[in-house]
Short mmCIF file of C-alpha atoms and ligand atoms in Angstrom, two decimals:
data_model
loop_
_atom_site.label_atom_id
_atom_site.label_comp_id
_atom_site.label_asym_id
_atom_site.label_seq_id
_atom_site.Cartn_x
_atom_site.Cartn_y
_atom_site.Cartn_z
CA MET V 788 0.00 0.00 0.00
CA ILE V 789 1.16 3.54 -0.75
CA SER V 790 0.68 5.68 2.33
CA ASP V 791 3.37 3.90 4.42
CA THR V 792 5.96 4.68 1.75
CA ILE V 793 4.92 8.35 1.55
CA GLN V 794 4.95 8.79 5.36
CA ALA V 795 8.21 6.85 5.79
CA ALA V 796 10.42 8.87 3.42
CA PRO V 797 9.38 12.58 3.52
CA ALA V 798 12.68 13.68 1.93
CA GLN V 799 12.30 11.44 -1.12
CA VAL V 800 8.52 11.53 -1.30
CA ALA V 801 7.80 10.09 -4.74
CA SER V 802 4.49 11.07 -6.28
CA ALA V 803 1.53 8.87 -5.49
CA ALA V 804 1.19 8.39 -9.24
CA GLY V 805 4.78 7.24 -9.55
CA ILE V 806 4.48 4.73 -6.75
CA LEU V 807 1.11 3.42 -7.97
CA ARG V 808 2.40 3.17 -11.54
CA GLU V 809 5.28 1.02 -10.33
CA ARG V 810 3.11 -1.17 -8.11
CA ILE V 811 0.70 -1.81 -10.98
CA ALA V 812 3.44 -2.46 -13.53
CA ASN V 813 5.25 -4.96 -11.27
CA LYS V 814 1.95 -6.51 -10.19
CA LYS V 815 2.54 -5.68 -6.54
CA ALA V 816 -0.67 -3.64 -6.37
CA HIS V 817 -3.37 -5.05 -4.11
CA VAL V 818 -6.48 -5.07 -6.32
CA GLY V 819 -9.99 -4.70 -4.92
CA VAL V 820 -13.36 -5.42 -6.56
CA LEU V 821 -16.50 -4.12 -4.85
CA GLY V 822 -19.56 -6.11 -5.90
CA LEU V 823 -19.03 -9.78 -6.77
CA GLY V 824 -21.75 -10.41 -9.33
CA TYR V 825 -21.55 -11.42 -13.01
CA VAL V 826 -19.27 -8.41 -13.61
CA GLY V 827 -17.14 -8.27 -10.44
CA LEU V 828 -16.32 -11.94 -10.02
CA PRO V 829 -14.92 -12.46 -13.55
CA LEU V 830 -12.96 -9.20 -13.24
CA ALA V 831 -11.43 -10.34 -9.93
CA VAL V 832 -10.49 -13.64 -11.56
CA GLU V 833 -8.72 -11.95 -14.49
CA PHE V 834 -6.53 -9.85 -12.18
CA ALA V 835 -5.73 -12.85 -9.97
CA ARG V 836 -4.80 -14.81 -13.09
CA ALA V 837 -2.55 -11.90 -14.11
CA GLY V 838 -0.67 -12.39 -10.82
CA PHE V 839 -2.16 -9.72 -8.55
CA GLU V 840 -3.34 -10.22 -5.00
CA VAL V 841 -7.09 -9.62 -5.31
CA THR V 842 -9.70 -9.03 -2.62
CA GLY V 843 -13.38 -9.05 -3.49
CA ILE V 844 -15.83 -7.17 -1.29
CA ASP V 845 -19.54 -7.89 -1.13
CA VAL V 846 -22.35 -7.19 1.32
CA GLN V 847 -23.77 -10.70 0.88
CA GLN V 848 -22.05 -13.11 3.28
CA SER V 849 -23.43 -16.04 1.26
CA LYS V 850 -21.57 -14.85 -1.85
CA VAL V 851 -18.37 -14.28 0.15
CA ASP V 852 -18.59 -17.77 1.66
CA LEU V 853 -19.06 -19.45 -1.73
CA PHE V 854 -16.27 -17.27 -3.15
CA ASN V 855 -13.81 -18.23 -0.39
CA ALA V 856 -14.75 -21.89 -0.80
CA GLY V 857 -13.57 -21.57 -4.39
CA ARG V 858 -17.07 -22.22 -5.73
CA SER V 859 -18.04 -19.99 -8.63
CA TYR V 860 -21.69 -18.91 -8.76
CA VAL V 861 -21.12 -17.16 -12.11
CA LYS V 862 -21.64 -19.56 -15.05
CA ASP V 863 -18.96 -17.90 -17.19
CA VAL V 864 -16.30 -18.73 -14.57
CA PRO V 865 -15.85 -22.47 -14.11
CA ASP V 866 -14.81 -23.85 -10.71
CA ALA V 867 -11.78 -25.39 -12.41
CA THR V 868 -10.47 -21.86 -13.05
CA PHE V 869 -11.81 -20.23 -9.92
CA GLY V 870 -10.96 -22.82 -7.27
CA PRO V 871 -7.18 -22.95 -7.75
CA LEU V 872 -6.93 -19.14 -7.70
CA VAL V 873 -8.75 -19.01 -4.37
CA HIS V 874 -6.83 -21.94 -2.92
CA SER V 875 -3.53 -20.35 -4.02
CA GLY V 876 -4.34 -17.41 -1.71
CA LYS V 877 -4.28 -14.96 -4.63
CA LEU V 878 -8.01 -14.40 -4.54
CA ARG V 879 -10.26 -13.97 -1.52
CA ALA V 880 -13.43 -12.13 -0.53
CA THR V 881 -14.71 -10.31 2.53
CA THR V 882 -17.67 -8.29 3.78
CA ASP V 883 -15.28 -6.07 5.73
CA PHE V 884 -14.90 -2.74 3.91
CA SER V 885 -11.91 -1.71 6.03
CA ILE V 886 -9.79 -3.83 3.71
CA ILE V 887 -10.00 -0.80 1.37
CA GLU V 888 -7.30 0.81 3.53
CA GLN V 889 -4.90 -1.85 2.23
CA LEU V 890 -5.91 -1.64 -1.43
CA ASP V 891 -4.10 0.12 -4.23
CA THR V 892 -7.02 -0.12 -6.68
CA ILE V 893 -10.75 -0.71 -6.39
CA ASP V 894 -13.38 -1.41 -9.08
CA ILE V 895 -17.01 -0.62 -8.23
CA CYS V 896 -19.21 -3.25 -9.89
CA VAL V 897 -22.61 -2.77 -8.25
CA PRO V 898 -26.10 -2.71 -9.81
CA THR V 899 -27.64 0.43 -11.29
CA PRO V 900 -31.32 -0.49 -11.65
CA LEU V 901 -34.25 1.76 -12.51
CA ARG V 902 -36.86 2.75 -9.99
CA LYS V 903 -40.51 2.05 -10.85
CA THR V 904 -40.68 5.72 -11.98
CA LYS V 905 -37.96 4.94 -14.57
CA ASP V 906 -35.54 7.18 -12.62
CA PRO V 907 -32.01 5.88 -11.97
CA ASP V 908 -31.56 4.08 -8.64
CA MET V 909 -28.05 5.19 -7.60
CA SER V 910 -28.33 3.81 -4.08
CA PHE V 911 -25.81 0.98 -4.66
CA VAL V 912 -23.25 3.35 -6.22
CA VAL V 913 -23.73 5.84 -3.37
CA ALA V 914 -23.30 3.13 -0.73
CA ALA V 915 -20.16 1.82 -2.43
CA THR V 916 -18.68 5.30 -2.79
CA ASP V 917 -19.45 6.18 0.82
CA ALA V 918 -17.70 2.99 1.94
CA ILE V 919 -14.62 3.88 -0.09
CA ALA V 920 -14.68 7.47 1.18
CA GLN V 921 -14.74 6.13 4.72
CA HIS V 922 -11.50 4.19 4.09
CA MET V 923 -9.94 6.61 1.62
CA HIS V 924 -6.12 6.91 1.53
CA PRO V 925 -3.43 8.41 -0.72
CA GLY V 926 -2.54 6.47 -3.83
CA LEU V 927 -5.90 4.76 -4.33
CA LEU V 928 -7.13 4.22 -7.91
CA VAL V 929 -10.94 4.08 -7.98
CA MET V 930 -12.79 2.84 -11.09
CA LEU V 931 -16.58 2.88 -11.45
CA GLU V 932 -17.83 0.15 -13.86
CA SER V 933 -21.59 0.22 -13.28
CA THR V 934 -23.57 1.45 -16.28
CA THR V 935 -24.82 4.93 -15.45
CA TYR V 936 -25.70 8.39 -16.77
CA PRO V 937 -22.98 10.77 -18.01
CA GLY V 938 -21.80 12.89 -15.08
CA THR V 939 -22.15 10.25 -12.35
CA THR V 940 -18.39 9.92 -11.74
CA ASP V 941 -17.58 13.63 -11.61
CA GLU V 942 -20.82 14.83 -10.00
CA LEU V 943 -21.62 12.07 -7.53
CA VAL V 944 -18.50 9.96 -6.86
CA LEU V 945 -15.73 12.58 -7.03
CA PRO V 946 -17.05 14.97 -4.35
CA LYS V 947 -17.45 12.13 -1.87
CA LEU V 948 -13.85 11.01 -2.38
CA GLN V 949 -12.52 14.59 -2.33
CA ALA V 950 -14.16 15.12 1.07
CA SER V 951 -11.11 13.30 2.40
CA GLY V 952 -9.06 16.37 1.48
CA LEU V 953 -7.05 14.34 -1.03
CA GLU V 954 -6.58 15.82 -4.51
CA VAL V 955 -7.80 13.85 -7.53
CA GLY V 956 -5.12 13.21 -10.14
CA LYS V 957 -2.39 13.76 -7.55
CA ASP V 958 -3.19 11.93 -4.30
CA PHE V 959 -5.84 9.54 -5.72
CA PHE V 960 -7.13 8.62 -9.15
CA LEU V 961 -10.68 8.23 -10.43
CA CYS V 962 -11.93 6.69 -13.69
CA PHE V 963 -15.08 5.36 -15.33
CA SER V 964 -14.82 2.13 -17.30
CA PRO V 965 -18.09 0.61 -18.60
CA GLU V 966 -18.62 -3.10 -17.97
CA ARG V 967 -19.34 -4.93 -21.21
CA VAL V 968 -19.95 -8.40 -19.84
CA ASP V 969 -22.29 -10.46 -21.97
CA PRO V 970 -23.25 -13.43 -19.76
CA GLY V 971 -23.12 -16.74 -21.61
CA ASN V 972 -21.27 -15.35 -24.63
CA PRO V 973 -19.00 -18.22 -25.68
CA LYS V 974 -16.65 -16.00 -27.71
CA TYR V 975 -16.34 -12.76 -25.74
CA GLN V 976 -15.49 -12.86 -22.06
CA THR V 977 -13.95 -10.31 -19.67
CA ALA V 978 -10.34 -10.82 -20.84
CA ASN V 979 -10.96 -10.28 -24.57
CA ILE V 980 -13.66 -7.60 -24.60
CA PRO V 981 -12.04 -4.22 -25.37
CA LYS V 982 -12.07 -2.07 -22.23
CA VAL V 983 -12.92 1.63 -22.52
CA VAL V 984 -11.58 3.81 -19.69
CA GLY V 985 -11.76 7.57 -19.07
CA GLY V 986 -10.38 9.49 -16.08
CA ILE V 987 -11.17 12.72 -14.28
CA THR V 988 -7.68 13.93 -15.25
CA PRO V 989 -5.17 12.69 -17.86
CA VAL V 990 -3.09 11.07 -15.11
CA CYS V 991 -6.24 9.26 -13.91
CA THR V 992 -6.87 7.97 -17.43
CA GLU V 993 -3.24 6.84 -17.69
CA MET V 994 -3.49 4.99 -14.36
CA GLY V 995 -6.74 3.29 -15.36
CA ALA V 996 -5.37 2.26 -18.75
CA LEU V 997 -2.14 0.95 -17.19
CA PHE V 998 -4.19 -1.02 -14.67
CA TYR V 999 -6.51 -2.71 -17.17
CA LYS V 1000 -3.61 -3.45 -19.55
CA GLN V 1001 -2.16 -5.81 -16.92
CA ALA V 1002 -5.02 -8.28 -17.30
CA LEU V 1003 -7.16 -7.45 -20.35
CA GLU V 1004 -6.24 -7.79 -24.02
CA THR V 1005 -7.37 -4.40 -25.34
CA VAL V 1006 -7.72 -1.09 -23.53
CA VAL V 1007 -9.36 1.98 -25.12
CA PRO V 1008 -8.48 5.18 -23.23
CA VAL V 1009 -10.86 8.13 -23.76
CA SER V 1010 -10.54 11.75 -22.68
CA SER V 1011 -12.98 11.85 -19.76
CA THR V 1012 -15.28 9.89 -17.47
CA ARG V 1013 -18.31 11.41 -19.25
CA VAL V 1014 -17.17 10.10 -22.63
CA ALA V 1015 -16.69 6.64 -21.12
CA GLU V 1016 -20.13 6.79 -19.44
CA MET V 1017 -21.77 7.85 -22.71
CA VAL V 1018 -20.02 5.10 -24.73
CA LYS V 1019 -21.86 2.33 -22.87
CA LEU V 1020 -25.19 4.12 -23.09
CA LEU V 1021 -24.77 4.58 -26.85
CA GLU V 1022 -24.00 0.85 -27.23
CA ASN V 1023 -27.14 -0.28 -25.47
CA THR V 1024 -29.43 2.50 -26.65
CA PHE V 1025 -28.42 1.60 -30.20
CA ARG V 1026 -29.66 -1.94 -29.57
CA MET V 1027 -32.87 -0.93 -27.83
CA ILE V 1028 -33.90 1.53 -30.57
CA ASN V 1029 -33.12 -0.89 -33.39
CA ILE V 1030 -35.09 -3.61 -31.65
CA GLY V 1031 -37.93 -1.11 -31.32
CA LEU V 1032 -37.66 -0.39 -35.05
CA VAL V 1033 -38.01 -4.05 -36.07
CA ASN V 1034 -40.80 -4.56 -33.55
CA GLU V 1035 -42.68 -1.67 -35.19
CA LEU V 1036 -41.92 -3.24 -38.58
CA ALA V 1037 -43.43 -6.50 -37.26
CA LEU V 1038 -46.62 -4.64 -36.34
CA MET V 1039 -46.75 -3.14 -39.87
CA CYS V 1040 -46.04 -6.47 -41.57
CA ASP V 1041 -48.71 -8.15 -39.48
CA ARG V 1042 -51.28 -5.69 -40.82
CA MET V 1043 -49.95 -5.93 -44.39
CA ASN V 1044 -49.70 -9.72 -44.30
CA ILE V 1045 -45.95 -9.68 -45.01
CA ASN V 1046 -43.51 -12.17 -43.40
CA VAL V 1047 -41.29 -9.82 -41.39
CA TRP V 1048 -38.69 -12.55 -40.82
CA GLU V 1049 -38.27 -13.06 -44.55
CA VAL V 1050 -37.92 -9.29 -44.99
CA ILE V 1051 -35.16 -9.05 -42.37
CA ASP V 1052 -33.28 -12.10 -43.64
CA ALA V 1053 -33.32 -10.69 -47.17
CA ALA V 1054 -32.26 -7.22 -45.95
CA ALA V 1055 -29.39 -8.88 -44.05
CA THR V 1056 -27.91 -9.99 -47.38
CA LYS V 1057 -26.80 -6.38 -47.83
CA PRO V 1058 -23.05 -6.70 -47.19
CA PHE V 1059 -22.67 -3.16 -45.83
CA GLY V 1060 -24.64 -0.53 -43.98
CA PHE V 1061 -27.13 -2.90 -42.40
CA MET V 1062 -27.19 -4.91 -39.16
CA PRO V 1063 -30.11 -7.31 -38.55
CA PHE V 1064 -32.22 -7.10 -35.43
CA TYR V 1065 -35.25 -9.32 -34.89
CA PRO V 1066 -38.75 -8.73 -33.57
CA GLY V 1067 -39.77 -10.55 -30.44
CA PRO V 1068 -42.22 -10.70 -27.56
CA GLY V 1069 -40.63 -7.67 -25.87
CA LEU V 1070 -37.40 -6.48 -24.31
CA GLY V 1071 -35.92 -8.35 -21.35
CA GLY V 1072 -32.73 -8.34 -19.35
CA HIS V 1073 -31.08 -5.96 -16.93
CA CYS V 1074 -29.26 -3.88 -19.56
CA ILE V 1075 -31.15 -3.06 -22.72
CA PRO V 1076 -34.55 -2.14 -21.23
CA ILE V 1077 -32.85 -0.11 -18.50
CA ASP V 1078 -29.65 1.58 -19.65
CA PRO V 1079 -31.27 3.89 -22.26
CA PHE V 1080 -33.49 5.38 -19.56
CA TYR V 1081 -30.37 6.48 -17.69
CA LEU V 1082 -29.55 8.50 -20.80
CA SER V 1083 -33.06 9.87 -21.35
CA TRP V 1084 -33.29 10.85 -17.68
CA LYS V 1085 -30.02 12.82 -17.83
CA SER V 1086 -30.72 14.38 -21.23
CA LYS V 1087 -34.07 15.64 -19.89
CA GLU V 1088 -32.10 17.39 -17.12
CA ALA V 1089 -29.96 18.89 -19.88
CA GLY V 1090 -33.13 20.14 -21.56
CA ILE V 1091 -33.31 17.65 -24.42
CA GLU V 1092 -36.16 15.17 -24.85
CA ALA V 1093 -34.75 11.74 -25.83
CA ARG V 1094 -37.73 11.01 -28.07
CA PHE V 1095 -36.18 8.02 -29.88
CA ILE V 1096 -35.64 6.28 -26.55
CA GLU V 1097 -39.11 7.07 -25.24
CA LEU V 1098 -40.77 5.90 -28.49
CA ALA V 1099 -38.71 2.69 -28.71
CA GLY V 1100 -39.47 2.05 -25.04
CA TYR V 1101 -43.19 2.41 -25.78
CA ILE V 1102 -43.09 0.07 -28.78
CA ASN V 1103 -40.96 -2.58 -27.06
CA GLY V 1104 -43.20 -2.31 -24.01
CA ARG V 1105 -46.28 -2.99 -26.12
CA MET V 1106 -45.01 -6.26 -27.62
CA PRO V 1107 -46.32 -8.53 -24.82
CA GLU V 1108 -49.84 -7.15 -25.45
CA PHE V 1109 -49.38 -7.71 -29.19
CA VAL V 1110 -48.37 -11.32 -28.53
CA VAL V 1111 -51.42 -11.90 -26.31
CA GLU V 1112 -53.64 -10.45 -29.06
CA LYS V 1113 -52.07 -12.97 -31.50
CA ILE V 1114 -52.79 -15.78 -29.02
CA GLN V 1115 -56.36 -14.55 -28.51
CA ASN V 1116 -56.99 -14.38 -32.28
CA ALA V 1117 -55.40 -17.80 -32.86
CA LEU V 1118 -57.61 -19.39 -30.19
CA ASN V 1119 -60.60 -17.53 -31.57
CA ASP V 1120 -59.93 -18.98 -35.03
CA ALA V 1121 -60.04 -22.38 -33.32
CA ALA V 1122 -63.37 -21.37 -31.73
CA LYS V 1123 -61.80 -21.29 -28.27
CA PRO V 1124 -62.04 -18.34 -25.88
CA VAL V 1125 -58.89 -17.38 -23.96
CA ARG V 1126 -60.86 -17.80 -20.75
CA SER V 1127 -60.38 -21.37 -19.46
CA SER V 1128 -58.01 -22.23 -22.32
CA HIS V 1129 -54.67 -23.85 -21.39
CA VAL V 1130 -51.79 -21.84 -22.83
CA HIS V 1131 -48.31 -23.36 -22.50
CA LEU V 1132 -45.25 -21.12 -22.93
CA LEU V 1133 -41.96 -22.49 -24.27
CA GLY V 1134 -39.28 -20.39 -22.58
CA THR V 1135 -39.44 -17.75 -19.87
CA ALA V 1136 -35.77 -16.58 -19.87
CA TYR V 1137 -35.32 -13.12 -21.40
CA LYS V 1138 -33.18 -14.48 -24.23
CA ARG V 1139 -32.11 -17.85 -25.58
CA ASP V 1140 -29.81 -20.28 -23.80
CA ILE V 1141 -29.62 -18.45 -20.46
CA ASP V 1142 -31.51 -18.86 -17.17
CA ASP V 1143 -32.14 -15.17 -16.40
CA VAL V 1144 -35.78 -14.07 -16.24
CA ARG V 1145 -35.18 -10.45 -15.17
CA GLU V 1146 -37.55 -8.12 -17.07
CA SER V 1147 -38.46 -11.10 -19.26
CA PRO V 1148 -41.46 -10.38 -21.52
CA ALA V 1149 -42.66 -13.92 -20.68
CA LEU V 1150 -43.65 -12.64 -17.24
CA ASP V 1151 -45.81 -9.89 -18.78
CA ILE V 1152 -47.40 -12.35 -21.22
CA ILE V 1153 -48.26 -14.77 -18.41
CA LEU V 1154 -49.82 -11.99 -16.33
CA LEU V 1155 -51.89 -10.72 -19.28
CA LEU V 1156 -53.13 -14.24 -20.07
CA GLN V 1157 -54.00 -14.97 -16.45
CA ARG V 1158 -55.98 -11.71 -16.30
CA ARG V 1159 -57.95 -12.98 -19.30
CA GLY V 1160 -58.76 -16.18 -17.40
CA ALA V 1161 -56.37 -18.53 -19.19
CA HIS V 1162 -54.62 -21.38 -17.40
CA VAL V 1163 -50.92 -20.80 -18.07
CA SER V 1164 -48.01 -23.23 -17.73
CA PHE V 1165 -44.44 -23.17 -19.06
CA SER V 1166 -41.42 -25.28 -19.96
CA ASP V 1167 -37.87 -23.94 -19.97
CA PRO V 1168 -34.72 -26.09 -19.89
CA TYR V 1169 -32.89 -23.32 -18.03
CA VAL V 1170 -35.57 -22.04 -15.65
CA LYS V 1171 -36.96 -24.26 -12.89
CA GLN V 1172 -39.58 -21.84 -11.55
CA ILE V 1173 -40.77 -18.24 -11.72
CA ARG V 1174 -42.59 -15.91 -9.35
CA ILE V 1175 -45.82 -14.46 -10.72
CA ASN V 1176 -48.23 -12.39 -8.62
CA GLU V 1177 -46.66 -13.57 -5.35
CA THR V 1178 -47.07 -17.20 -6.40
CA THR V 1179 -44.49 -19.66 -7.69
CA LEU V 1180 -45.05 -21.34 -11.04
CA ALA V 1181 -42.87 -24.40 -11.60
CA ALA V 1182 -41.60 -25.41 -15.03
CA GLU V 1183 -43.26 -28.48 -16.58
CA PRO V 1184 -41.70 -31.03 -18.94
CA LEU V 1185 -42.36 -30.42 -22.64
CA LEU V 1186 -44.56 -33.52 -22.83
CA PRO V 1187 -47.38 -33.97 -22.10
CA SER V 1188 -47.84 -30.19 -21.64
CA VAL V 1189 -47.62 -29.23 -25.32
CA GLU V 1190 -50.12 -31.98 -26.18
CA SER V 1191 -52.69 -30.98 -23.59
CA ALA V 1192 -52.39 -27.23 -24.21
CA ASP V 1193 -54.93 -25.44 -26.40
CA CYS V 1194 -52.14 -23.13 -27.55
CA VAL V 1195 -48.33 -23.36 -27.27
CA VAL V 1196 -46.41 -20.04 -27.36
CA ILE V 1197 -42.69 -19.94 -28.17
CA VAL V 1198 -41.46 -16.96 -26.14
CA THR V 1199 -37.76 -17.86 -25.82
CA ASP V 1200 -36.09 -19.74 -28.67
CA HIS V 1201 -33.71 -21.89 -26.62
CA SER V 1202 -31.44 -23.98 -28.86
CA GLY V 1203 -31.85 -27.33 -27.11
CA VAL V 1204 -35.61 -27.74 -27.56
CA ASP V 1205 -37.03 -30.54 -29.75
CA TYR V 1206 -39.08 -28.26 -32.00
CA LYS V 1207 -39.99 -31.13 -34.32
CA THR V 1208 -41.85 -32.83 -31.47
CA VAL V 1209 -43.42 -29.50 -30.53
CA VAL V 1210 -44.82 -29.10 -34.05
CA GLU V 1211 -45.98 -32.72 -34.22
CA ARG V 1212 -47.67 -32.84 -30.81
CA SER V 1213 -49.17 -29.35 -30.44
CA LYS V 1214 -52.66 -28.34 -31.57
CA LEU V 1215 -51.77 -24.68 -32.14
CA ILE V 1216 -48.50 -22.74 -31.90
CA VAL V 1217 -47.79 -19.01 -31.74
CA ASP V 1218 -44.11 -18.51 -32.59
CA THR V 1219 -42.79 -15.09 -31.41
CA ARG V 1220 -39.13 -15.88 -32.27
CA ASN V 1221 -39.22 -17.59 -35.68
CA ALA V 1222 -37.91 -20.70 -33.91
CA LEU V 1223 -40.04 -22.76 -36.34
CA LYS V 1224 -38.49 -21.10 -39.39
CA GLY V 1225 -37.91 -24.45 -41.08
CA PHE V 1226 -41.40 -25.83 -40.43
CA ARG V 1227 -44.55 -25.47 -42.55
CA SER V 1228 -47.88 -26.17 -40.83
CA GLU V 1229 -51.33 -24.60 -40.63
CA LYS V 1230 -51.08 -24.82 -36.86
CA ILE V 1231 -48.17 -22.32 -36.73
CA VAL V 1232 -48.98 -18.64 -36.27
CA ARG V 1233 -45.91 -16.43 -36.66
CA LEU V 1234 -45.26 -12.98 -35.23
N1 SAJ P 1271 -33.81 -8.83 -28.52
C1 SAJ P 1271 -34.75 -8.75 -29.54
N2 SAJ P 1271 -34.31 -8.62 -30.82
C2 SAJ P 1271 -32.97 -8.57 -31.12
C3 SAJ P 1271 -32.03 -8.65 -30.07
C4 SAJ P 1271 -32.47 -8.78 -28.78
O1 SAJ P 1271 -35.96 -8.79 -29.29
O2 SAJ P 1271 -32.64 -8.47 -32.31
C5 SAJ P 1271 -34.28 -8.94 -27.14
C6 SAJ P 1271 -33.75 -10.17 -26.44
O3 SAJ P 1271 -34.61 -11.27 -26.64
C7 SAJ P 1271 -33.75 -9.71 -24.97
C8 SAJ P 1271 -33.44 -8.24 -25.07
O4 SAJ P 1271 -33.76 -7.84 -26.42
O5 SAJ P 1271 -35.01 -9.90 -24.39
C9 SAJ P 1271 -31.98 -7.90 -24.79
O6 SAJ P 1271 -31.24 -8.78 -25.59
P1 SAJ P 1271 -29.64 -8.54 -25.89
O7 SAJ P 1271 -29.29 -9.46 -27.01
O8 SAJ P 1271 -29.36 -7.12 -26.07
O9 SAJ P 1271 -28.95 -9.16 -24.62
P2 SAJ P 1271 -28.57 -8.54 -23.22
O10 SAJ P 1271 -29.67 -7.81 -22.56
O11 SAJ P 1271 -27.93 -9.66 -22.47
O12 SAJ P 1271 -27.49 -7.44 -23.61
C10 SAJ P 1271 -26.15 -7.70 -23.36
C11 SAJ P 1271 -25.53 -6.33 -23.39
N3 SAJ P 1271 -24.22 -6.38 -22.83
C12 SAJ P 1271 -23.85 -5.36 -22.01
O13 SAJ P 1271 -24.59 -4.46 -21.70
C13 SAJ P 1271 -22.47 -5.41 -21.52
C14 SAJ P 1271 -25.45 -5.81 -24.81
O14 SAJ P 1271 -24.60 -4.65 -24.85
C15 SAJ P 1271 -24.88 -6.85 -25.73
O15 SAJ P 1271 -24.80 -6.33 -27.04
C16 SAJ P 1271 -25.80 -8.06 -25.70
O16 SAJ P 1271 -25.68 -8.59 -24.35
C17 SAJ P 1271 -25.39 -9.11 -26.71
O17 SAJ P 1271 -24.99 -8.72 -27.83
O18 SAJ P 1271 -25.55 -10.30 -26.38
#
């Protein structure tokens, strides 16, 4: 840690930056990660693998206990990688924030959800920053990774750390570096996803870039924390708006009796200037439906209405109702009312081949169907049960559910499902994901 060195040799006091630079470059720096979720745990692992002593901090004792037992609760980090690092003593976790006094660097990887009013919930970032401020010391490099609105680092985090009397860019260093973790992505993981980093001062940026370069393949320094904050919001707002565009196209094609999937596939043959997005039952996950509203909230404060974001949010938010209308019309064509019909959903995860149901449109579709008096069940190879209206709904096996259901609805197009059996054994199928692209049958109703 730095402060001993500074206090011990007043005559040759080297700059905090100089000492930290050396400790990072020779991997003597004690690295901290605050928040050990799907972002923090893999990040801690990468720095331990690079040879640093790493201490994870989390408020959940259960996570810390699993962590210190060498048992990874993040699917992208296998125990075979995680266990040896913990057992080697390189990597450990604690709930005790005073460890910050011994750290050279600390990454804040805590959630930034939306409140019900679609305003940013900064409570986790505030709590983390207050904890760091309480144990602040010279030479500390602080990096915020949680996706947030431009201005968070300099307006909210910096003042709290400066309250210590230490000077940013001289006594301590502060950066923003957006997390870009894509859980379950087989090709891109923490080590090989380019890492954008921007500091409050040029020296801060240099420290952050030097730090990440020790463990990650590509580092992209930018001129400020606000640029770095805006980079992540552009990335995810880009996705959300383009998904909204193709969802609106799906609504148009439905009215014009055009196969929207065929349109998109043909458009995707354009070798430049086009990137395919696909319609679906709505927008799920803890990034895409949420991050753009951090931007629209801040831009409103700056006096600009983020109309693209609001409109895309409206269209994406309407897709569950559109799907239920398709189900209602399909049952009606089979002379069956929704009320008392058995509707069986295939998939409740918010996207294929993962087990995460956060913000999943499947939950909205189930609620809407239940309100119309339907009996709803679901199968999902990744999801064992879901909570709906304070009750727990357990997953059912594909058979005999698809046979007994009046209507089967494909909401998540998981890869490992036997769609041939689904087509053969179902009476009626509403396919919201084009999972049955290769099948022809009167019983299939496509989005
Ligand atoms: N979706 C569509 N149509 C599409 C693409 C997605 O309806 O064409 C839906 C999905 O089904 C899901 C939601 O949108 O419900 C979000 O899907 P996503 O593919 O964007 O996946 P996420 O939410 O896991 O987004 C993450 C993001 N990663 C980070 O924020 C670090 C995002 O930036 C990635 O681009 C994305 O993974 C990815 O590409 O997998």
